Short mmCIF file of C-alpha atoms in Angstrom, two decimals:
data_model
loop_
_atom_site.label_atom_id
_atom_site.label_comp_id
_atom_site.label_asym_id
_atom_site.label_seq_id
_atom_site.Cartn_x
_atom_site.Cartn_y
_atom_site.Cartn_z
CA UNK A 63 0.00 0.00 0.00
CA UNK A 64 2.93 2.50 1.03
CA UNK A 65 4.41 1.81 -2.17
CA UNK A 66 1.30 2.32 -4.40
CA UNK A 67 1.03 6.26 -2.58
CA UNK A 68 4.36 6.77 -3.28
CA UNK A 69 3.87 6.13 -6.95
CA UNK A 70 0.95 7.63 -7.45
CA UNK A 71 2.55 10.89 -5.50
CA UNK A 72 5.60 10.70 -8.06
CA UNK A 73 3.01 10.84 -10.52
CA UNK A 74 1.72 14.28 -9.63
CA UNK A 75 4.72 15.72 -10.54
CA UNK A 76 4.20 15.51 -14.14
CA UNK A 77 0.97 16.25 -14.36
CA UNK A 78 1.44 19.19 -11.88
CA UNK A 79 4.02 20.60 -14.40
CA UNK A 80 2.04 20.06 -17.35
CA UNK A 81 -1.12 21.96 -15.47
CA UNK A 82 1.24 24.77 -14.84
CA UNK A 83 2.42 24.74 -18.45
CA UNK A 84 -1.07 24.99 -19.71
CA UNK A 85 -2.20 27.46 -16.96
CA UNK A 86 0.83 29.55 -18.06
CA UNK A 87 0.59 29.48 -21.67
CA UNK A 88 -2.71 30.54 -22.09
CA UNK A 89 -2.98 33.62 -19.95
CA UNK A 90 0.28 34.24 -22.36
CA UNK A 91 -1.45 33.55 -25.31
CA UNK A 92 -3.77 36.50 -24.92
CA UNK A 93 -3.73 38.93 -27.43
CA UNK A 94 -3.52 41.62 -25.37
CA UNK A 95 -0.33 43.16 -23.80
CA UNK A 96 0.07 42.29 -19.88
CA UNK A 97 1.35 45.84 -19.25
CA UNK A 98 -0.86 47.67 -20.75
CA UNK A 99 -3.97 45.99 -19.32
CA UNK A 100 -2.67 46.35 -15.84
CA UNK A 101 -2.32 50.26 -17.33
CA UNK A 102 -5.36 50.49 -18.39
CA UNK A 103 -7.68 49.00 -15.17
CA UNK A 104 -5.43 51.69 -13.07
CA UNK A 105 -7.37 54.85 -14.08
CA UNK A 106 -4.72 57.00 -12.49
CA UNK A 107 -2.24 55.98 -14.67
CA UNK A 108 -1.38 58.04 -18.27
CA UNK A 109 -1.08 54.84 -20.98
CA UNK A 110 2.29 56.17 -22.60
CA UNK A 111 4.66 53.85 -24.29
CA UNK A 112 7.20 54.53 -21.78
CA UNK A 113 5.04 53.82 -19.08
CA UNK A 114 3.96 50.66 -20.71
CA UNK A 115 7.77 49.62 -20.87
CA UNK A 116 8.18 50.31 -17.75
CA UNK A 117 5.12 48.15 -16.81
CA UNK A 118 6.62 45.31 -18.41
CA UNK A 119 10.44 45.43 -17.01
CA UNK A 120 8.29 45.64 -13.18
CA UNK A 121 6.30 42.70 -13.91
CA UNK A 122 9.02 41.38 -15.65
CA UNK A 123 7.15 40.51 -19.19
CA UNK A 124 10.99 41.97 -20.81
CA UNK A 125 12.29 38.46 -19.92
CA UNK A 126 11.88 35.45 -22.34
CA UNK A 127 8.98 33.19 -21.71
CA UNK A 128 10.79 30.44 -20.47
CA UNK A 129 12.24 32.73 -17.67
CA UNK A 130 8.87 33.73 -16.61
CA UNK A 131 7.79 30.75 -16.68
CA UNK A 132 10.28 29.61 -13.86
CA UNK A 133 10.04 32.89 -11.91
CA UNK A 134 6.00 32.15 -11.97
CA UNK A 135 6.86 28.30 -10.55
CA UNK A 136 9.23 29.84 -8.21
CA UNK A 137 7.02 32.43 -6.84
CA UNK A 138 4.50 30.00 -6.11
CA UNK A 139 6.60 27.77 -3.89
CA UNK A 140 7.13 30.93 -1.82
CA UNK A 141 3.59 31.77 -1.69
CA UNK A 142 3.71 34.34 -3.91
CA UNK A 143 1.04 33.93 -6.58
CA UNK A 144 1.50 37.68 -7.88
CA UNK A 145 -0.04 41.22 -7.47
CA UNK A 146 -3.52 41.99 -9.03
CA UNK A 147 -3.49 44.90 -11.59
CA UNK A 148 -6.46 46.02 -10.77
CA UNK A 149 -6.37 46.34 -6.81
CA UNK A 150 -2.87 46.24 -6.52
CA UNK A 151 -2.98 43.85 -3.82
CA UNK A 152 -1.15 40.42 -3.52
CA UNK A 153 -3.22 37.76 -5.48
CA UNK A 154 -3.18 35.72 -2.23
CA UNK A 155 -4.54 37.95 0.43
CA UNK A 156 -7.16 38.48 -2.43
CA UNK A 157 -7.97 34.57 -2.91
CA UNK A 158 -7.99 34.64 0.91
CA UNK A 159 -10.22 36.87 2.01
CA UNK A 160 -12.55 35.33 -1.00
CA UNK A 161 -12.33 31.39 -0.01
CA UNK A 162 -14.81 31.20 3.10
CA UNK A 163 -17.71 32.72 1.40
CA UNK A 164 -16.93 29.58 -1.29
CA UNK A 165 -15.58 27.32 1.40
CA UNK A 166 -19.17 27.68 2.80
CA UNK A 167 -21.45 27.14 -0.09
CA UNK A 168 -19.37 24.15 -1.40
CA UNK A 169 -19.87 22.35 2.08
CA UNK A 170 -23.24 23.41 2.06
CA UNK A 171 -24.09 21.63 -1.17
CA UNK A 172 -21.87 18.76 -0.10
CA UNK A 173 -24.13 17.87 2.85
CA UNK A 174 -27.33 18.67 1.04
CA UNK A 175 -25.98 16.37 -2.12
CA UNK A 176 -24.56 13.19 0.48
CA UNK A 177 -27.82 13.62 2.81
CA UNK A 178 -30.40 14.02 0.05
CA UNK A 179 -28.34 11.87 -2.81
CA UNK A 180 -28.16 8.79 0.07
CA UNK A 181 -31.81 8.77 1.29
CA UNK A 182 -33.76 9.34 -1.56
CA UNK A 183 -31.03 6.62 -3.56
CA UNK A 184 -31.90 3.97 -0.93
CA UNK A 185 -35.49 4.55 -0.93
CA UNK A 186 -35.84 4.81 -5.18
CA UNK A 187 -34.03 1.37 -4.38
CA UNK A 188 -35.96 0.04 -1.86
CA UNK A 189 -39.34 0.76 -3.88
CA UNK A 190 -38.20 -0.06 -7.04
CA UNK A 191 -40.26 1.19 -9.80
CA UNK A 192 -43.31 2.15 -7.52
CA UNK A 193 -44.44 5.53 -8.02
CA UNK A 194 -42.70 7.12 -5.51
CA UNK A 195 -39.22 5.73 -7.16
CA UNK A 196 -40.60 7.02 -10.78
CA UNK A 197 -41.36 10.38 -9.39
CA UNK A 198 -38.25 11.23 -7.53
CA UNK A 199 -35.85 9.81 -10.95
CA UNK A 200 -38.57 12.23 -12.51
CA UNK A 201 -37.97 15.04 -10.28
CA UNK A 202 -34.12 14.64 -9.91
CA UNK A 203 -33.29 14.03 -13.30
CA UNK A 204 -35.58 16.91 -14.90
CA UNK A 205 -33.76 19.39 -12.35
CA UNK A 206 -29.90 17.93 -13.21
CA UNK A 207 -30.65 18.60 -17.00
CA UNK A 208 -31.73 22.40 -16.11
CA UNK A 209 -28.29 24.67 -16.50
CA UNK A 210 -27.22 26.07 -12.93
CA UNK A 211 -28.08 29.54 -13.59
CA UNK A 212 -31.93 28.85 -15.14
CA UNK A 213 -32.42 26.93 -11.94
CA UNK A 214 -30.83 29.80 -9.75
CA UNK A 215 -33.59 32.14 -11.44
CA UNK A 216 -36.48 30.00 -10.76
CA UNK A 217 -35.61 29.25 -6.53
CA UNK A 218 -35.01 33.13 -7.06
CA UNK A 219 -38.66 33.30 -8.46
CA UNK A 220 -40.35 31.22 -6.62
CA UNK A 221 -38.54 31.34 -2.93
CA UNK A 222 -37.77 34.81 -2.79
CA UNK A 223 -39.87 36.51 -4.66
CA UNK A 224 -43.26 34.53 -4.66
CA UNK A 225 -43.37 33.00 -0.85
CA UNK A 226 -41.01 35.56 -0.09
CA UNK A 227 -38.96 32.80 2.25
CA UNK A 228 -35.70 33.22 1.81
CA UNK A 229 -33.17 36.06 0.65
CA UNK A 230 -32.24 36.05 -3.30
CA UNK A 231 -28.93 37.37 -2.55
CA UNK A 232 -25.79 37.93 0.26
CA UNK A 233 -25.30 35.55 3.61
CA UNK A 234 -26.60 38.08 6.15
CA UNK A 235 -28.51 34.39 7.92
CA UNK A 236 -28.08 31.27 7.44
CA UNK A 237 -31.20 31.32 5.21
CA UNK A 238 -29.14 32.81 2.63
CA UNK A 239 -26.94 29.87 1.82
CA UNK A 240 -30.23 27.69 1.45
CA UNK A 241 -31.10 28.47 -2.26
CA UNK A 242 -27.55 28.68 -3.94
CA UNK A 243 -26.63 25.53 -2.16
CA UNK A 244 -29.48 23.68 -3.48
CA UNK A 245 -28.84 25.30 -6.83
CA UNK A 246 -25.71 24.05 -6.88
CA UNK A 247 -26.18 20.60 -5.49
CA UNK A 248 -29.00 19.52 -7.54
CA UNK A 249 -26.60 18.11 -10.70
CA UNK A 250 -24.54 16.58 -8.49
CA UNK A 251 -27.27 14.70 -6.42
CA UNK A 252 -28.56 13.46 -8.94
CA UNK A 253 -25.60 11.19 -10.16
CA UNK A 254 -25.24 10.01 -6.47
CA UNK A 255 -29.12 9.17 -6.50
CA UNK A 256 -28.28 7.37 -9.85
CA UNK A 257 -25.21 5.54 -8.21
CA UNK A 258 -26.61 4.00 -5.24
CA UNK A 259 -30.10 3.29 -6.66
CA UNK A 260 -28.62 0.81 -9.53
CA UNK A 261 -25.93 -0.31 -7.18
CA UNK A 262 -28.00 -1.80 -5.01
CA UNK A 263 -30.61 -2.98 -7.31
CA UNK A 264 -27.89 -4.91 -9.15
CA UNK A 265 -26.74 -6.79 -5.63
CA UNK A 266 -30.40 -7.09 -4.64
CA UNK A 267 -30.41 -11.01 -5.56
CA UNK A 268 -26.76 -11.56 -4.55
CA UNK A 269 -25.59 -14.70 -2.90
CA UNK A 270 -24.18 -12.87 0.03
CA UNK A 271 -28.05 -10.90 0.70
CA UNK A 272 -29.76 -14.74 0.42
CA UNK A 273 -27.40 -15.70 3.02
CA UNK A 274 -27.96 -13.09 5.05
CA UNK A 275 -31.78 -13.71 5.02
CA UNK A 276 -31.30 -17.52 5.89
CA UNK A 277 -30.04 -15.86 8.92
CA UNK A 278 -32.73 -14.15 9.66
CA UNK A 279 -30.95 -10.59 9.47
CA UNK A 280 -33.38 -8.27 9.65
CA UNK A 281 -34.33 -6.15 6.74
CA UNK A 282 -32.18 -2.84 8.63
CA UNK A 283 -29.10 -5.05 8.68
CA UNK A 284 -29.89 -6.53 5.28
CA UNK A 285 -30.10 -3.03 4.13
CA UNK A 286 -26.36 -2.03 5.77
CA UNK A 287 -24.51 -4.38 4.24
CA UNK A 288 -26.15 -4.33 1.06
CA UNK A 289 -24.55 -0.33 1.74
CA UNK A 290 -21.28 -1.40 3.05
CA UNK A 291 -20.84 -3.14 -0.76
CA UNK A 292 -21.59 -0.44 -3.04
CA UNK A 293 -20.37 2.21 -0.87
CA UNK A 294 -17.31 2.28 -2.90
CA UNK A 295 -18.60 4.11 -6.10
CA UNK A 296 -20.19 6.60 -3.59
CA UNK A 297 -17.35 7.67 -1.68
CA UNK A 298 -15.48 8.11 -5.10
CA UNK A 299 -18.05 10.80 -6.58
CA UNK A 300 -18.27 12.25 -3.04
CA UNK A 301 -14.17 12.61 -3.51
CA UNK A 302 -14.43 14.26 -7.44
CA UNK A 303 -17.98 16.49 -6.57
CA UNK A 304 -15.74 18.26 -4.56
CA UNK A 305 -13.72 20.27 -6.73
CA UNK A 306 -16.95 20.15 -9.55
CA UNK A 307 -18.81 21.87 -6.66
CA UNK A 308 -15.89 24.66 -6.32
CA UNK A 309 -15.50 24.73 -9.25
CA UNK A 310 -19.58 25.12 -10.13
CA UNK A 311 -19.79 28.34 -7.72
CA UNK A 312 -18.52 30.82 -10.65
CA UNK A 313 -21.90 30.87 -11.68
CA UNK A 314 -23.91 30.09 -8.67
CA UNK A 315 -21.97 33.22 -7.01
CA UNK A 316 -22.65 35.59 -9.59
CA UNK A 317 -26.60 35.30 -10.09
CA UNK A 318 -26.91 35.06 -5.79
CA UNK A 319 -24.26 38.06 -5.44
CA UNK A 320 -22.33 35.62 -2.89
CA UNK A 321 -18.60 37.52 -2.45
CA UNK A 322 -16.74 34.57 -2.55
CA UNK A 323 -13.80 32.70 -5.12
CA UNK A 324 -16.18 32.45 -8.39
CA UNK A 325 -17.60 35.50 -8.23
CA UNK A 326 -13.71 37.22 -7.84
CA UNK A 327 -12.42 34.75 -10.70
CA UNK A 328 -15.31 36.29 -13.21
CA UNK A 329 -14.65 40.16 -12.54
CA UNK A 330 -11.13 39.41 -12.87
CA UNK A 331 -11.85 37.95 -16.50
CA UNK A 332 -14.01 41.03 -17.12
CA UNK A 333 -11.19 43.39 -15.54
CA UNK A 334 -8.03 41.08 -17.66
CA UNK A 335 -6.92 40.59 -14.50
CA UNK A 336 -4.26 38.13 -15.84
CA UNK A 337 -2.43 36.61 -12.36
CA UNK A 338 -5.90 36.13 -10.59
CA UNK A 339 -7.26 33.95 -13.39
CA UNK A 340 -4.04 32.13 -13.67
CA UNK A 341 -4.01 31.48 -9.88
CA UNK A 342 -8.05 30.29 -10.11
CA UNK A 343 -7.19 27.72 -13.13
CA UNK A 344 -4.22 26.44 -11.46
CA UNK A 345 -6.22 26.19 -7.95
CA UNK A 346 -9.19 24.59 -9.37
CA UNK A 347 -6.33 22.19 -11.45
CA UNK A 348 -4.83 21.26 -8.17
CA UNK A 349 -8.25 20.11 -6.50
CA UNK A 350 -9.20 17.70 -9.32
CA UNK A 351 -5.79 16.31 -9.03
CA UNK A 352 -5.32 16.01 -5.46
CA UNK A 353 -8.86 14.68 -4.64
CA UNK A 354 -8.45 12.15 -7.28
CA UNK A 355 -5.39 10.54 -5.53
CA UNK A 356 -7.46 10.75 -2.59
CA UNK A 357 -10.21 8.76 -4.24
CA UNK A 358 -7.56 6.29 -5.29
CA UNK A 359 -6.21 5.70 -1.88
CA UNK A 360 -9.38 5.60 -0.82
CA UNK A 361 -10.36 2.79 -2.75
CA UNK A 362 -7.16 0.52 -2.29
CA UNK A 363 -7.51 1.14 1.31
CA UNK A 364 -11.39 0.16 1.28
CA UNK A 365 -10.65 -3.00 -1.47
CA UNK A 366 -8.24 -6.14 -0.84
CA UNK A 367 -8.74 -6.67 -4.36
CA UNK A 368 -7.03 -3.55 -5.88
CA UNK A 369 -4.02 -4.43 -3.79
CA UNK A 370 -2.99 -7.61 -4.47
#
C-alpha cells in the first residue's frame, strides 16, 4: 500500500508541471499586452509607451517566456502567486479573504448532495419502480438537466420573490446559503441518486443478501450491508464532486451576489486581471488532481482486491 502512494505521489509531478504549463501558456497567449492591461484597469495611470515599458520590465514581461515561466513556478513555492493589476494587492490575500464565502457554499451543497443523494437513492431502491421511485428519478433528473443559472432564477422566483422565504442574494442568515446551495447541489445529487439506486438494485439477488436472510438478518441489517458493498462508487463521486462543486460556484456566485472565489475569478476575467485567473485555473487544477489521488487511496484502502 505504502508503495502504491508513493507512486501515485511521483506521478503528480508531471501532471502538476504540465497543469502549470497549460495554466501559463494561455494567460500568455492572450492577445492583449500584460502591461498595458494592468495600465489600463489603473485609471490614475497616463497609458504612454514609456510607461507601458516600464510596466513590463516591473512585472518582468521583458524576460523570455521560459524565464517567466520559472520565476511564476518559483514564486509560487514561496507563496507568492503575484499582485492583481487592478487592486494592486497580492493575489493571495485576495484569494484569501474570497475562499470562506466559497468554502461555505461548497460544504453546504456537499451535505445537502450526500444527505439528500443517500436517502432518496436507498429509498428509489428500496421501492423499485413504484411511483414514488418514478417520481423522484422524474424530479431529480428533470432538475440535473436544467443549467445552474436557469435553476438559480427559478428558486429566485419562486422562494424569494413569490413565498417571499428566503433572501435572493448575500449571507446576512443562514437562510441565505439555502437556495444557492441547493442550486448548486442539484446536478450533483442526482448522479449520487443514480449511483446508489442501480448499485443496489444490481446486488439485490446476490448470494451474500440470500445468506444473510437464511439468517434471519433483519431487513435494517440486510439493508447495511447491502450499503457497506456499493459504498465504494459513492465515496469516489463524493471525492471528485468536490472540486466540480468549487468549481460550479462561478456561476452560482454571480446570479446570488455571494462575495466569494467564483464570483472574484469572473470580474477578474471582465477586468483582464491576468495573475488572478491564472491562480483560479491552477487552484481549481490542483483540487481535481489532489482529490483524485485521494479517491484512489481511498479505494485501495477500502478493497483487498485492488491491492494484491
Amino acid at each position: 500500500m505504502l508503495e502504491f502512494i508513493i507512486k501515485r505521489v511521483l506521478l503528480l509531478i508531471p501532471l502538476l508541471i504540465g497543469v502549470s504549463l497549460v495554466c501559463f501558456i494561455l494567460v500568455n497567449l492572450n492577445p492583449s499586452d500584460p502591461a498595458e492591461v494592468a495600465l489600463r484597469v489603473n485609471s490614475s495611470v497616463s497609458v504612454t509607451p514609456e510607461a507601458i515599458e516600464a510596466t513590463r520590465i516591473e512585472l518582468g514581461l521583458n524576460k523570455p517566456l521560459y524565464m517567466q515561466y520559472f520565476l511564476w513556478v518559483q514564486n509560487i513555492f514561496q507563496g507568492d502567486l503575484g499582485f492583481s493589476y487592478e487592486t494592486r494587492k497580492p493575489v493571495l490575500d485576495e484569494l484569501i479573504t474570497a475562499m470562506p464565502t466559497t468554502f461555505y457554499l461548497s460544504i453546504a451543497a456537499l451535505v445537502l448532495t450526500i444527505v439528500l443523494g443517500l436517502i432518496l437513492g436507498v429509498l428509489c431502491a428500496i421501492y423499485e419502480n413504484s411511483r414514488f421511485d418514478k417520481l423522484i428519478r422524474t424530479i431529480v433528473f428533470t432538475t440535473s438537466s436544467m443549467p445552474s443559472f436557469w435553476l438559480s432564477l427559478l428558486l429566485i422566483w419562486a422562494f424569494s420573490i413569490h413565498f417571499n422565504i428566503f433572501p435572493s442574494n448575500g449571507l446576512e442568515n443562514f437562510s441565505g446559503i439555502v437556495l444557492p446551495a441547493f442550486a448548486l447541489a442539484v446536478t450533483h445529487m442526482s448522479t449520487f441518486v443514480r449511483i446508489l439506486r442501480n448499485s443496489l438494485i444490481q446486488i439485490k439477488n446476490s448470494l451474500f443478501v440470500t445468506y444473510a436472510k437464511a439468517r434471519g438478518l433483519s431487513k435494517y441489517q440486510i439493508l447495511m450491508h447491502q450499503i457497506k458493498n456499493v459504498i465504494n462508487p459513492f465515496i469516489v463521486a463524493i471525492n471528485m464532486s468536490i472540486p466540480r462543486l468549487f468549481a460550479g460556484t462561478v456561476v452560482i456566485e454571480n446570479i446570488f451576489a455571494l462575495p466569494g472565489f467564483g464570483r472574484l475569478s469572473v470580474h477578474a476575467i471582465f477586468a483582464r486581471d491576468f495573475p488572478i485567473i491564472q491562480s483560479y485555473v491552477l487552484f481549481v487544477a490542483v483540487l481535481f488532481i489532489v482529490f483524485n489521488l485521494f479517491a484512489d487511496i481511498f479505494l485501495h484502502l477500502r478493497d483487498s482486491r485492488l491491492r494484491r
